[in-house]
């Protein structure tokens, strides 16, 4: 399999907007490039679990997407072969930022990690969860942003 160019910010925004779940959750790709990505999501009451914290399913979705998009900036389309997360404290905030970083991009596997930060009303960020993924490059060409 030949290596393909990674996705730039406009391409990742297009990929993000093509995913119905990401649109429903209103994920916004705010930064992307050189193996890193940042995704923002605002708090909505319908995202809460029974205790009023962000549901773990959304935490996982943010972390998984951040890992995949970080990898995609280097190798194009990827799919996850393994994903894990650790919830460090209740995720409560006005909005959330998932920051993904590529640890190593090989020909057959890409290793990425992500952190989920919660912003309080003053904009102070605190770490609420972490995730790691092993991804497989799909060998598809990068999409253009247009």
Short mmCIF file of N, CA, C and O in Angstrom, two decimals:
data_model
loop_
_atom_site.label_atom_id
_atom_site.label_comp_id
_atom_site.label_asym_id
_atom_site.label_seq_id
_atom_site.Cartn_x
_atom_site.Cartn_y
_atom_site.Cartn_z
N UNK A 1 0.85 -1.18 0.00
CA UNK A 1 0.00 0.00 0.00
C UNK A 1 0.89 1.23 0.00
O UNK A 1 1.83 1.33 0.77
N UNK A 2 0.57 2.16 -0.84
CA UNK A 2 1.36 3.38 -0.89
C UNK A 2 0.83 4.40 0.12
O UNK A 2 -0.36 4.44 0.40
N UNK A 3 1.72 5.18 0.63
CA UNK A 3 1.35 6.21 1.60
C UNK A 3 0.61 7.33 0.88
O UNK A 3 0.93 7.69 -0.23
N UNK A 4 -0.39 7.88 1.53
CA UNK A 4 -1.17 8.96 0.92
C UNK A 4 -0.99 10.23 1.73
O UNK A 4 -0.60 10.19 2.89
N UNK A 5 -1.26 11.35 1.11
CA UNK A 5 -1.16 12.62 1.82
C UNK A 5 -2.27 12.73 2.85
O UNK A 5 -3.36 12.21 2.67
N UNK A 6 -1.98 13.44 3.92
CA UNK A 6 -2.96 13.64 4.98
C UNK A 6 -3.98 14.70 4.63
O UNK A 6 -3.85 15.44 3.67
N UNK A 7 -5.02 14.75 5.45
CA UNK A 7 -6.09 15.73 5.29
C UNK A 7 -5.68 17.05 5.92
O UNK A 7 -5.11 17.07 7.01
N UNK A 8 -6.03 18.14 5.26
CA UNK A 8 -5.83 19.47 5.85
C UNK A 8 -7.11 19.88 6.59
O UNK A 8 -8.09 19.13 6.64
N UNK A 9 -7.10 21.07 7.19
CA UNK A 9 -8.25 21.52 7.98
C UNK A 9 -9.54 21.56 7.16
O UNK A 9 -10.56 21.02 7.61
N UNK A 10 -9.55 22.15 5.95
CA UNK A 10 -10.79 22.14 5.18
C UNK A 10 -11.29 20.73 4.86
O UNK A 10 -12.50 20.47 4.89
N UNK A 11 -10.39 19.82 4.57
CA UNK A 11 -10.79 18.44 4.27
C UNK A 11 -11.39 17.77 5.49
O UNK A 11 -12.40 17.07 5.40
N UNK A 12 -10.77 17.96 6.67
CA UNK A 12 -11.32 17.36 7.89
C UNK A 12 -12.67 17.98 8.25
O UNK A 12 -13.56 17.29 8.74
N UNK A 13 -12.82 19.26 8.00
CA UNK A 13 -14.14 19.88 8.24
C UNK A 13 -15.19 19.24 7.34
O UNK A 13 -16.32 19.00 7.77
N UNK A 14 -14.82 18.94 6.10
CA UNK A 14 -15.75 18.29 5.18
C UNK A 14 -16.07 16.88 5.64
O UNK A 14 -17.23 16.45 5.62
N UNK A 15 -15.05 16.13 6.06
CA UNK A 15 -15.27 14.77 6.58
C UNK A 15 -16.19 14.85 7.80
O UNK A 15 -17.15 14.08 7.93
N UNK A 16 -15.90 15.77 8.71
CA UNK A 16 -16.69 15.92 9.93
C UNK A 16 -18.15 16.21 9.60
O UNK A 16 -19.06 15.60 10.17
N UNK A 17 -18.39 17.11 8.66
CA UNK A 17 -19.76 17.48 8.33
C UNK A 17 -20.49 16.39 7.56
O UNK A 17 -21.72 16.39 7.48
N UNK A 18 -19.75 15.43 7.00
CA UNK A 18 -20.39 14.33 6.28
C UNK A 18 -20.87 13.22 7.22
O UNK A 18 -21.62 12.34 6.80
N UNK A 19 -20.47 13.28 8.49
CA UNK A 19 -20.85 12.24 9.47
C UNK A 19 -22.08 12.69 10.25
O UNK A 19 -22.04 13.69 10.98
N UNK A 20 -23.18 11.97 10.11
CA UNK A 20 -24.44 12.35 10.75
C UNK A 20 -24.30 12.48 12.27
O UNK A 20 -24.84 13.42 12.86
N UNK A 21 -23.59 11.56 12.90
CA UNK A 21 -23.42 11.64 14.36
C UNK A 21 -22.70 12.92 14.75
O UNK A 21 -23.09 13.61 15.69
N UNK A 22 -21.62 13.24 14.04
CA UNK A 22 -20.85 14.45 14.35
C UNK A 22 -21.70 15.70 14.16
O UNK A 22 -21.59 16.66 14.93
N UNK A 23 -22.54 15.70 13.14
CA UNK A 23 -23.45 16.84 12.94
C UNK A 23 -24.45 16.93 14.08
O UNK A 23 -24.71 18.01 14.60
N UNK A 24 -25.03 15.79 14.48
CA UNK A 24 -26.01 15.77 15.57
C UNK A 24 -25.39 16.31 16.86
O UNK A 24 -25.99 17.10 17.58
N UNK A 25 -24.16 15.90 17.15
CA UNK A 25 -23.48 16.33 18.38
C UNK A 25 -22.84 17.71 18.22
O UNK A 25 -22.36 18.27 19.20
N UNK A 26 -22.86 18.23 17.00
CA UNK A 26 -22.30 19.55 16.69
C UNK A 26 -20.80 19.63 16.99
O UNK A 26 -20.31 20.61 17.55
N UNK A 27 -20.06 18.57 16.61
CA UNK A 27 -18.61 18.61 16.69
C UNK A 27 -18.11 19.67 15.71
O UNK A 27 -18.60 19.75 14.58
N UNK A 28 -17.13 20.44 16.13
CA UNK A 28 -16.53 21.45 15.27
C UNK A 28 -15.02 21.25 15.27
O UNK A 28 -14.38 21.32 16.32
N UNK A 29 -14.45 20.98 14.10
CA UNK A 29 -13.00 20.86 13.99
C UNK A 29 -12.45 22.28 13.95
O UNK A 29 -12.73 23.03 13.03
N UNK A 30 -11.67 22.64 14.98
CA UNK A 30 -11.19 24.02 15.08
C UNK A 30 -9.71 24.17 14.73
O UNK A 30 -9.27 25.27 14.39
N UNK A 31 -8.95 23.09 14.81
CA UNK A 31 -7.53 23.10 14.43
C UNK A 31 -7.19 21.73 13.86
O UNK A 31 -7.70 20.72 14.34
N UNK A 32 -6.30 21.70 12.88
CA UNK A 32 -5.85 20.42 12.33
C UNK A 32 -4.58 20.63 11.53
O UNK A 32 -4.46 21.60 10.78
N UNK A 33 -3.63 19.72 11.69
CA UNK A 33 -2.41 19.74 10.90
C UNK A 33 -1.25 19.09 11.61
O UNK A 33 -1.20 19.07 12.84
N UNK A 34 -0.37 18.51 10.83
CA UNK A 34 0.88 17.94 11.32
C UNK A 34 0.68 16.96 12.48
O UNK A 34 1.38 16.99 13.48
N UNK A 35 -0.32 16.09 12.33
CA UNK A 35 -0.54 15.04 13.32
C UNK A 35 -1.33 15.46 14.53
O UNK A 35 -1.44 14.69 15.49
N UNK A 36 -1.92 16.64 14.50
CA UNK A 36 -2.69 17.11 15.66
C UNK A 36 -4.04 17.67 15.21
O UNK A 36 -4.19 18.14 14.08
N UNK A 37 -4.99 17.64 16.14
CA UNK A 37 -6.33 18.16 15.86
C UNK A 37 -6.96 18.65 17.15
O UNK A 37 -6.60 18.18 18.24
N UNK A 38 -7.87 19.60 17.04
CA UNK A 38 -8.70 20.04 18.17
C UNK A 38 -10.14 20.08 17.69
O UNK A 38 -10.43 20.61 16.62
N UNK A 39 -11.02 19.48 18.50
CA UNK A 39 -12.45 19.42 18.20
C UNK A 39 -13.19 20.05 19.37
O UNK A 39 -12.90 19.74 20.53
N UNK A 40 -14.15 20.90 19.07
CA UNK A 40 -14.93 21.58 20.10
C UNK A 40 -16.37 21.09 20.06
O UNK A 40 -16.92 20.86 18.97
N UNK A 41 -16.97 20.94 21.23
CA UNK A 41 -18.39 20.61 21.33
C UNK A 41 -18.97 21.38 22.51
O UNK A 41 -18.42 21.35 23.61
N UNK A 42 -20.06 22.06 22.27
CA UNK A 42 -20.74 22.80 23.35
C UNK A 42 -21.61 21.86 24.17
O UNK A 42 -22.12 20.85 23.66
N UNK A 43 -21.79 22.21 25.45
CA UNK A 43 -22.67 21.45 26.33
C UNK A 43 -24.11 21.59 25.86
O UNK A 43 -24.54 22.67 25.43
N UNK A 44 -24.84 20.48 25.93
CA UNK A 44 -26.28 20.48 25.74
C UNK A 44 -26.87 19.58 26.81
O UNK A 44 -26.32 18.50 27.09
N UNK A 45 -27.98 19.98 27.39
CA UNK A 45 -28.60 19.18 28.45
C UNK A 45 -28.94 17.77 28.01
O UNK A 45 -28.90 16.84 28.82
N UNK A 46 -29.27 17.59 26.73
CA UNK A 46 -29.62 16.25 26.27
C UNK A 46 -28.40 15.34 26.10
O UNK A 46 -28.55 14.17 25.75
N UNK A 47 -27.20 15.84 26.38
CA UNK A 47 -25.98 15.01 26.38
C UNK A 47 -25.65 14.47 27.76
O UNK A 47 -24.69 13.74 27.94
N UNK A 48 -26.43 14.85 28.77
CA UNK A 48 -26.13 14.45 30.15
C UNK A 48 -26.58 13.02 30.42
O UNK A 48 -27.59 12.56 29.89
N UNK A 49 -25.82 12.36 31.28
CA UNK A 49 -26.28 11.07 31.79
C UNK A 49 -27.10 11.34 33.06
O UNK A 49 -27.36 12.50 33.39
N UNK A 50 -27.50 10.32 33.78
CA UNK A 50 -28.44 10.46 34.89
C UNK A 50 -27.96 11.36 36.03
O UNK A 50 -28.77 11.90 36.77
N UNK A 51 -26.65 11.55 36.19
CA UNK A 51 -26.12 12.41 37.26
C UNK A 51 -25.82 13.83 36.79
O UNK A 51 -25.31 14.64 37.55
N UNK A 52 -26.09 14.11 35.53
CA UNK A 52 -25.89 15.46 35.02
C UNK A 52 -24.53 15.72 34.39
O UNK A 52 -24.23 16.85 34.04
N UNK A 53 -23.71 14.69 34.25
CA UNK A 53 -22.40 14.82 33.60
C UNK A 53 -22.52 14.43 32.14
O UNK A 53 -23.47 13.77 31.74
N UNK A 54 -21.52 14.81 31.35
CA UNK A 54 -21.49 14.40 29.95
C UNK A 54 -21.47 12.87 29.87
O UNK A 54 -20.69 12.21 30.56
N UNK A 55 -22.33 12.32 29.05
CA UNK A 55 -22.45 10.87 28.90
C UNK A 55 -21.13 10.29 28.38
O UNK A 55 -20.50 10.87 27.49
N UNK A 56 -20.73 9.14 28.91
CA UNK A 56 -19.48 8.50 28.51
C UNK A 56 -19.46 8.16 27.02
O UNK A 56 -18.40 8.12 26.41
N UNK A 57 -20.62 7.91 26.43
CA UNK A 57 -20.66 7.65 24.99
C UNK A 57 -20.19 8.84 24.18
O UNK A 57 -19.49 8.69 23.18
N UNK A 58 -20.54 10.04 24.62
CA UNK A 58 -20.07 11.25 23.93
C UNK A 58 -18.61 11.50 24.23
O UNK A 58 -17.86 11.97 23.36
N UNK A 59 -18.17 11.21 25.45
CA UNK A 59 -16.75 11.33 25.77
C UNK A 59 -15.95 10.44 24.83
O UNK A 59 -14.97 10.87 24.22
N UNK A 60 -16.39 9.19 24.68
CA UNK A 60 -15.70 8.25 23.80
C UNK A 60 -15.71 8.74 22.36
O UNK A 60 -14.70 8.65 21.66
N UNK A 61 -16.85 9.25 21.90
CA UNK A 61 -16.94 9.73 20.53
C UNK A 61 -15.99 10.89 20.27
O UNK A 61 -15.33 10.94 19.22
N UNK A 62 -15.89 11.82 21.20
CA UNK A 62 -14.96 12.94 21.04
C UNK A 62 -13.51 12.46 21.01
O UNK A 62 -12.73 12.88 20.15
N UNK A 63 -13.15 11.58 21.94
CA UNK A 63 -11.77 11.09 22.00
C UNK A 63 -11.42 10.25 20.76
O UNK A 63 -10.35 10.42 20.16
N UNK A 64 -12.33 9.37 20.36
CA UNK A 64 -12.11 8.53 19.18
C UNK A 64 -11.96 9.39 17.93
O UNK A 64 -11.07 9.16 17.11
N UNK A 65 -12.83 10.38 17.77
CA UNK A 65 -12.77 11.26 16.60
C UNK A 65 -11.48 12.06 16.60
O UNK A 65 -10.85 12.22 15.55
N UNK A 66 -11.07 12.55 17.76
CA UNK A 66 -9.82 13.32 17.84
C UNK A 66 -8.62 12.45 17.46
O UNK A 66 -7.73 12.90 16.72
N UNK A 67 -8.60 11.22 17.93
CA UNK A 67 -7.50 10.31 17.55
C UNK A 67 -7.51 10.06 16.05
O UNK A 67 -6.48 10.16 15.38
N UNK A 68 -8.67 9.73 15.50
CA UNK A 68 -8.76 9.44 14.08
C UNK A 68 -8.43 10.63 13.20
O UNK A 68 -7.71 10.50 12.20
N UNK A 69 -8.92 11.80 13.57
CA UNK A 69 -8.65 12.99 12.76
C UNK A 69 -7.18 13.40 12.87
O UNK A 69 -6.60 13.86 11.89
N UNK A 70 -6.57 13.24 14.05
CA UNK A 70 -5.14 13.55 14.18
C UNK A 70 -4.33 12.66 13.25
O UNK A 70 -3.45 13.12 12.52
N UNK A 71 -4.64 11.37 13.24
CA UNK A 71 -3.96 10.43 12.34
C UNK A 71 -4.21 10.80 10.88
O UNK A 71 -3.29 10.75 10.05
N UNK A 72 -5.43 11.19 10.57
CA UNK A 72 -5.80 11.52 9.18
C UNK A 72 -5.03 12.71 8.65
O UNK A 72 -4.84 12.81 7.44
N UNK A 73 -4.57 13.61 9.52
CA UNK A 73 -3.77 14.74 9.02
C UNK A 73 -2.46 14.28 8.42
O UNK A 73 -1.85 15.01 7.63
N UNK A 74 -2.02 13.08 8.78
CA UNK A 74 -0.75 12.55 8.26
C UNK A 74 -0.93 11.50 7.17
O UNK A 74 -0.15 11.46 6.22
N UNK A 75 -1.96 10.65 7.30
CA UNK A 75 -2.06 9.50 6.40
C UNK A 75 -3.37 9.41 5.62
O UNK A 75 -3.58 8.45 4.88
N UNK A 76 -4.26 10.37 5.76
CA UNK A 76 -5.54 10.29 5.07
C UNK A 76 -6.52 9.42 5.84
O UNK A 76 -6.46 9.32 7.06
N UNK A 77 -7.43 8.77 5.12
CA UNK A 77 -8.49 7.98 5.76
C UNK A 77 -7.92 6.86 6.63
O UNK A 77 -6.99 6.17 6.23
N UNK A 78 -8.53 6.70 7.80
CA UNK A 78 -8.15 5.64 8.73
C UNK A 78 -9.41 5.00 9.29
O UNK A 78 -10.49 5.56 9.23
N UNK A 79 -9.23 3.82 9.85
CA UNK A 79 -10.28 3.17 10.63
C UNK A 79 -9.64 2.63 11.90
O UNK A 79 -8.47 2.23 11.89
N UNK A 80 -10.39 2.61 12.97
CA UNK A 80 -9.84 2.18 14.27
C UNK A 80 -9.83 0.66 14.36
O UNK A 80 -10.79 -0.01 13.97
N UNK A 81 -8.73 0.12 14.88
CA UNK A 81 -8.69 -1.30 15.19
C UNK A 81 -8.71 -1.52 16.70
O UNK A 81 -9.03 -2.60 17.17
N UNK A 82 -8.40 -0.48 17.46
CA UNK A 82 -8.47 -0.56 18.93
C UNK A 82 -8.67 0.85 19.47
O UNK A 82 -8.08 1.81 18.96
N UNK A 83 -9.50 0.96 20.51
CA UNK A 83 -9.73 2.24 21.16
C UNK A 83 -9.95 1.99 22.65
O UNK A 83 -10.63 1.03 23.02
N UNK A 84 -9.36 2.83 23.48
CA UNK A 84 -9.62 2.76 24.92
C UNK A 84 -9.70 4.16 25.48
O UNK A 84 -9.15 5.11 24.91
N UNK A 85 -10.42 4.29 26.61
CA UNK A 85 -10.51 5.60 27.25
C UNK A 85 -10.49 5.45 28.75
O UNK A 85 -10.80 4.39 29.29
N UNK A 86 -10.09 6.54 29.39
CA UNK A 86 -10.09 6.63 30.85
C UNK A 86 -10.81 7.91 31.23
O UNK A 86 -10.44 9.00 30.80
N UNK A 87 -11.87 7.76 32.03
CA UNK A 87 -12.58 8.92 32.55
C UNK A 87 -11.94 9.27 33.89
O UNK A 87 -11.90 8.44 34.80
N UNK A 88 -11.41 10.48 33.99
CA UNK A 88 -10.64 10.88 35.17
C UNK A 88 -11.48 11.57 36.22
O UNK A 88 -11.18 11.49 37.42
N UNK A 89 -12.52 12.28 35.78
CA UNK A 89 -13.45 12.93 36.71
C UNK A 89 -14.71 13.26 35.93
O UNK A 89 -14.70 13.22 34.69
N UNK A 90 -15.79 13.61 36.62
CA UNK A 90 -17.03 13.93 35.89
C UNK A 90 -16.81 15.05 34.87
O UNK A 90 -16.17 16.06 35.17
N UNK A 91 -17.33 14.85 33.68
CA UNK A 91 -17.17 15.82 32.60
C UNK A 91 -18.34 16.81 32.65
O UNK A 91 -19.44 16.51 32.22
N UNK A 92 -18.05 17.96 33.21
CA UNK A 92 -19.03 19.03 33.34
C UNK A 92 -18.38 20.30 32.84
O UNK A 92 -17.25 20.62 33.23
N UNK A 93 -19.08 21.05 31.98
CA UNK A 93 -18.52 22.30 31.49
C UNK A 93 -19.45 22.98 30.51
O UNK A 93 -20.46 22.41 30.08
N UNK A 94 -19.09 24.20 30.15
CA UNK A 94 -19.87 24.94 29.16
C UNK A 94 -19.59 24.42 27.76
O UNK A 94 -20.44 24.46 26.88
N UNK A 95 -18.37 23.96 27.55
CA UNK A 95 -18.00 23.30 26.30
C UNK A 95 -16.81 22.39 26.56
O UNK A 95 -16.22 22.41 27.64
N UNK A 96 -16.48 21.58 25.55
CA UNK A 96 -15.42 20.58 25.67
C UNK A 96 -14.49 20.70 24.47
O UNK A 96 -14.93 20.99 23.37
N UNK A 97 -13.21 20.47 24.72
CA UNK A 97 -12.20 20.46 23.66
C UNK A 97 -11.51 19.10 23.71
O UNK A 97 -10.96 18.70 24.74
N UNK A 98 -11.54 18.40 22.59
CA UNK A 98 -10.81 17.14 22.45
C UNK A 98 -9.57 17.44 21.60
O UNK A 98 -9.68 17.92 20.48
N UNK A 99 -8.41 17.17 22.17
CA UNK A 99 -7.14 17.39 21.47
C UNK A 99 -6.51 16.05 21.15
O UNK A 99 -6.19 15.28 22.05
N UNK A 100 -6.34 15.78 19.87
CA UNK A 100 -5.74 14.53 19.43
C UNK A 100 -4.33 14.76 18.92
O UNK A 100 -4.04 15.78 18.30
N UNK A 101 -3.47 13.78 19.19
CA UNK A 101 -2.07 13.83 18.77
C UNK A 101 -1.66 12.48 18.22
O UNK A 101 -1.95 11.44 18.82
N UNK A 102 -0.98 12.50 17.09
CA UNK A 102 -0.43 11.27 16.53
C UNK A 102 0.87 10.95 17.25
O UNK A 102 1.76 11.79 17.33
N UNK A 103 0.96 9.75 17.78
CA UNK A 103 2.17 9.31 18.49
C UNK A 103 3.17 8.73 17.50
O UNK A 103 4.36 9.05 17.53
N UNK A 104 2.68 7.88 16.60
CA UNK A 104 3.53 7.27 15.57
C UNK A 104 2.67 6.89 14.39
O UNK A 104 1.63 6.25 14.55
N UNK A 105 3.11 7.27 13.21
CA UNK A 105 2.40 6.93 11.99
C UNK A 105 3.25 5.99 11.16
O UNK A 105 4.25 6.41 10.58
N UNK A 106 2.87 4.72 11.16
CA UNK A 106 3.55 3.74 10.33
C UNK A 106 2.74 3.45 9.09
O UNK A 106 1.67 4.01 8.87
N UNK A 107 3.25 2.52 8.26
CA UNK A 107 2.55 2.17 7.02
C UNK A 107 1.28 1.37 7.30
O UNK A 107 0.30 1.49 6.58
N UNK A 108 1.29 0.54 8.33
CA UNK A 108 0.16 -0.35 8.59
C UNK A 108 -0.64 0.02 9.83
O UNK A 108 -1.78 -0.42 9.97
N UNK A 109 -0.04 0.78 10.72
CA UNK A 109 -0.73 1.19 11.94
C UNK A 109 -0.34 2.61 12.30
O UNK A 109 0.80 3.03 12.06
N UNK A 110 -1.31 3.32 12.88
CA UNK A 110 -1.05 4.66 13.40
C UNK A 110 -1.50 4.66 14.85
O UNK A 110 -2.60 4.19 15.16
N UNK A 111 -0.65 5.16 15.72
CA UNK A 111 -0.96 5.24 17.14
C UNK A 111 -1.26 6.71 17.48
O UNK A 111 -0.49 7.60 17.10
N UNK A 112 -2.39 6.92 18.14
CA UNK A 112 -2.79 8.29 18.49
C UNK A 112 -3.35 8.31 19.90
O UNK A 112 -3.82 7.29 20.42
N UNK A 113 -3.29 9.49 20.51
CA UNK A 113 -3.89 9.66 21.83
C UNK A 113 -4.64 10.99 21.84
O UNK A 113 -4.38 11.87 21.02
N UNK A 114 -5.57 11.10 22.80
CA UNK A 114 -6.37 12.32 22.89
C UNK A 114 -6.66 12.64 24.35
O UNK A 114 -6.65 11.76 25.21
N UNK A 115 -6.89 13.92 24.58
CA UNK A 115 -7.32 14.40 25.89
C UNK A 115 -8.62 15.16 25.70
O UNK A 115 -8.79 15.87 24.72
N UNK A 116 -9.53 14.98 26.66
CA UNK A 116 -10.76 15.76 26.65
C UNK A 116 -10.72 16.75 27.80
O UNK A 116 -10.52 16.36 28.96
N UNK A 117 -10.87 18.01 27.46
CA UNK A 117 -10.84 19.10 28.43
C UNK A 117 -12.22 19.72 28.54
O UNK A 117 -12.89 19.92 27.52
N UNK A 118 -12.64 20.02 29.75
CA UNK A 118 -13.91 20.69 30.00
C UNK A 118 -13.62 22.14 30.36
O UNK A 118 -12.71 22.42 31.15
N UNK A 119 -14.38 23.05 29.77
CA UNK A 119 -14.23 24.49 30.06
C UNK A 119 -15.34 24.92 31.01
O UNK A 119 -16.51 24.64 30.76
N UNK A 120 -14.95 25.61 32.08
CA UNK A 120 -15.96 26.15 32.98
C UNK A 120 -16.47 27.49 32.43
O UNK A 120 -16.08 27.91 31.34
N UNK A 121 -17.35 28.14 33.15
CA UNK A 121 -17.96 29.39 32.69
C UNK A 121 -16.93 30.50 32.48
O UNK A 121 -17.16 31.42 31.70
N UNK A 122 -15.78 30.43 33.16
CA UNK A 122 -14.72 31.42 32.98
C UNK A 122 -13.73 31.04 31.88
O UNK A 122 -12.77 31.75 31.62
N UNK A 123 -13.95 29.88 31.26
CA UNK A 123 -13.07 29.42 30.20
C UNK A 123 -11.87 28.63 30.67
O UNK A 123 -11.04 28.22 29.86
N UNK A 124 -11.77 28.38 31.98
CA UNK A 124 -10.68 27.56 32.52
C UNK A 124 -10.89 26.11 32.11
O UNK A 124 -11.98 25.56 32.25
N UNK A 125 -9.81 25.49 31.59
CA UNK A 125 -9.89 24.11 31.11
C UNK A 125 -9.38 23.14 32.16
O UNK A 125 -8.38 23.42 32.83
N UNK A 126 -10.06 21.99 32.27
CA UNK A 126 -9.57 20.93 33.15
C UNK A 126 -9.68 19.60 32.41
O UNK A 126 -10.64 19.35 31.66
N UNK A 127 -8.70 18.73 32.63
CA UNK A 127 -8.65 17.43 31.99
C UNK A 127 -9.68 16.50 32.62
O UNK A 127 -9.69 16.32 33.85
N UNK A 128 -10.56 15.93 31.80
CA UNK A 128 -11.59 15.04 32.32
C UNK A 128 -11.47 13.61 31.81
O UNK A 128 -11.99 12.68 32.44
N UNK A 129 -10.79 13.40 30.68
CA UNK A 129 -10.67 12.05 30.13
C UNK A 129 -9.52 11.98 29.15
O UNK A 129 -9.11 12.99 28.58
N UNK A 130 -9.02 10.77 28.96
CA UNK A 130 -7.98 10.51 27.97
C UNK A 130 -8.37 9.28 27.14
O UNK A 130 -9.17 8.46 27.59
N UNK A 131 -7.80 9.19 25.96
CA UNK A 131 -8.07 8.03 25.12
C UNK A 131 -6.87 7.72 24.26
O UNK A 131 -6.01 8.57 24.02
N UNK A 132 -6.82 6.48 23.80
CA UNK A 132 -5.76 6.03 22.89
C UNK A 132 -6.39 5.15 21.82
O UNK A 132 -7.35 4.43 22.09
N UNK A 133 -5.83 5.24 20.62
CA UNK A 133 -6.35 4.44 19.51
C UNK A 133 -5.21 3.90 18.66
O UNK A 133 -4.18 4.54 18.51
N UNK A 134 -5.44 2.71 18.12
CA UNK A 134 -4.61 2.15 17.07
C UNK A 134 -5.48 2.20 15.83
O UNK A 134 -6.61 1.70 15.83
N UNK A 135 -4.96 2.83 14.79
CA UNK A 135 -5.73 3.04 13.57
C UNK A 135 -5.03 2.41 12.38
O UNK A 135 -3.80 2.27 12.38
N UNK A 136 -5.80 2.05 11.38
CA UNK A 136 -5.28 1.42 10.17
C UNK A 136 -5.51 2.38 9.00
O UNK A 136 -6.65 2.76 8.73
N UNK A 137 -4.41 2.78 8.31
CA UNK A 137 -4.60 3.62 7.12
C UNK A 137 -5.38 2.87 6.05
O UNK A 137 -5.15 1.70 5.80
N UNK A 138 -6.32 3.57 5.43
CA UNK A 138 -7.17 2.96 4.41
C UNK A 138 -6.62 3.10 3.01
O UNK A 138 -7.14 2.50 2.07
N UNK A 139 -5.58 3.92 2.84
CA UNK A 139 -4.97 4.06 1.52
C UNK A 139 -5.78 4.87 0.54
O UNK A 139 -5.50 4.89 -0.64
N UNK A 140 -6.80 5.59 1.04
CA UNK A 140 -7.62 6.43 0.17
C UNK A 140 -6.98 7.81 0.05
O UNK A 140 -6.37 8.30 1.00
N UNK A 141 -7.11 8.43 -1.09
CA UNK A 141 -6.53 9.77 -1.24
C UNK A 141 -7.22 10.78 -0.35
O UNK A 141 -8.38 10.63 0.00
N UNK A 142 -6.48 11.79 0.04
CA UNK A 142 -7.03 12.86 0.86
C UNK A 142 -8.11 13.60 0.10
O UNK A 142 -8.02 13.78 -1.11
N UNK A 143 -9.12 14.02 0.83
CA UNK A 143 -10.21 14.80 0.22
C UNK A 143 -9.79 16.27 0.16
O UNK A 143 -9.06 16.73 1.02
N UNK A 144 -10.28 16.95 -0.82
CA UNK A 144 -10.03 18.38 -0.87
C UNK A 144 -11.12 19.09 -0.09
O UNK A 144 -12.22 18.58 0.06
N UNK A 145 -10.80 20.28 0.40
CA UNK A 145 -11.73 21.02 1.22
C UNK A 145 -12.90 21.61 0.45
O UNK A 145 -13.87 22.04 1.04
N UNK A 146 -12.83 21.70 -0.85
CA UNK A 146 -13.85 22.38 -1.63
C UNK A 146 -14.98 21.61 -2.03
O UNK A 146 -15.82 21.00 -1.94
#
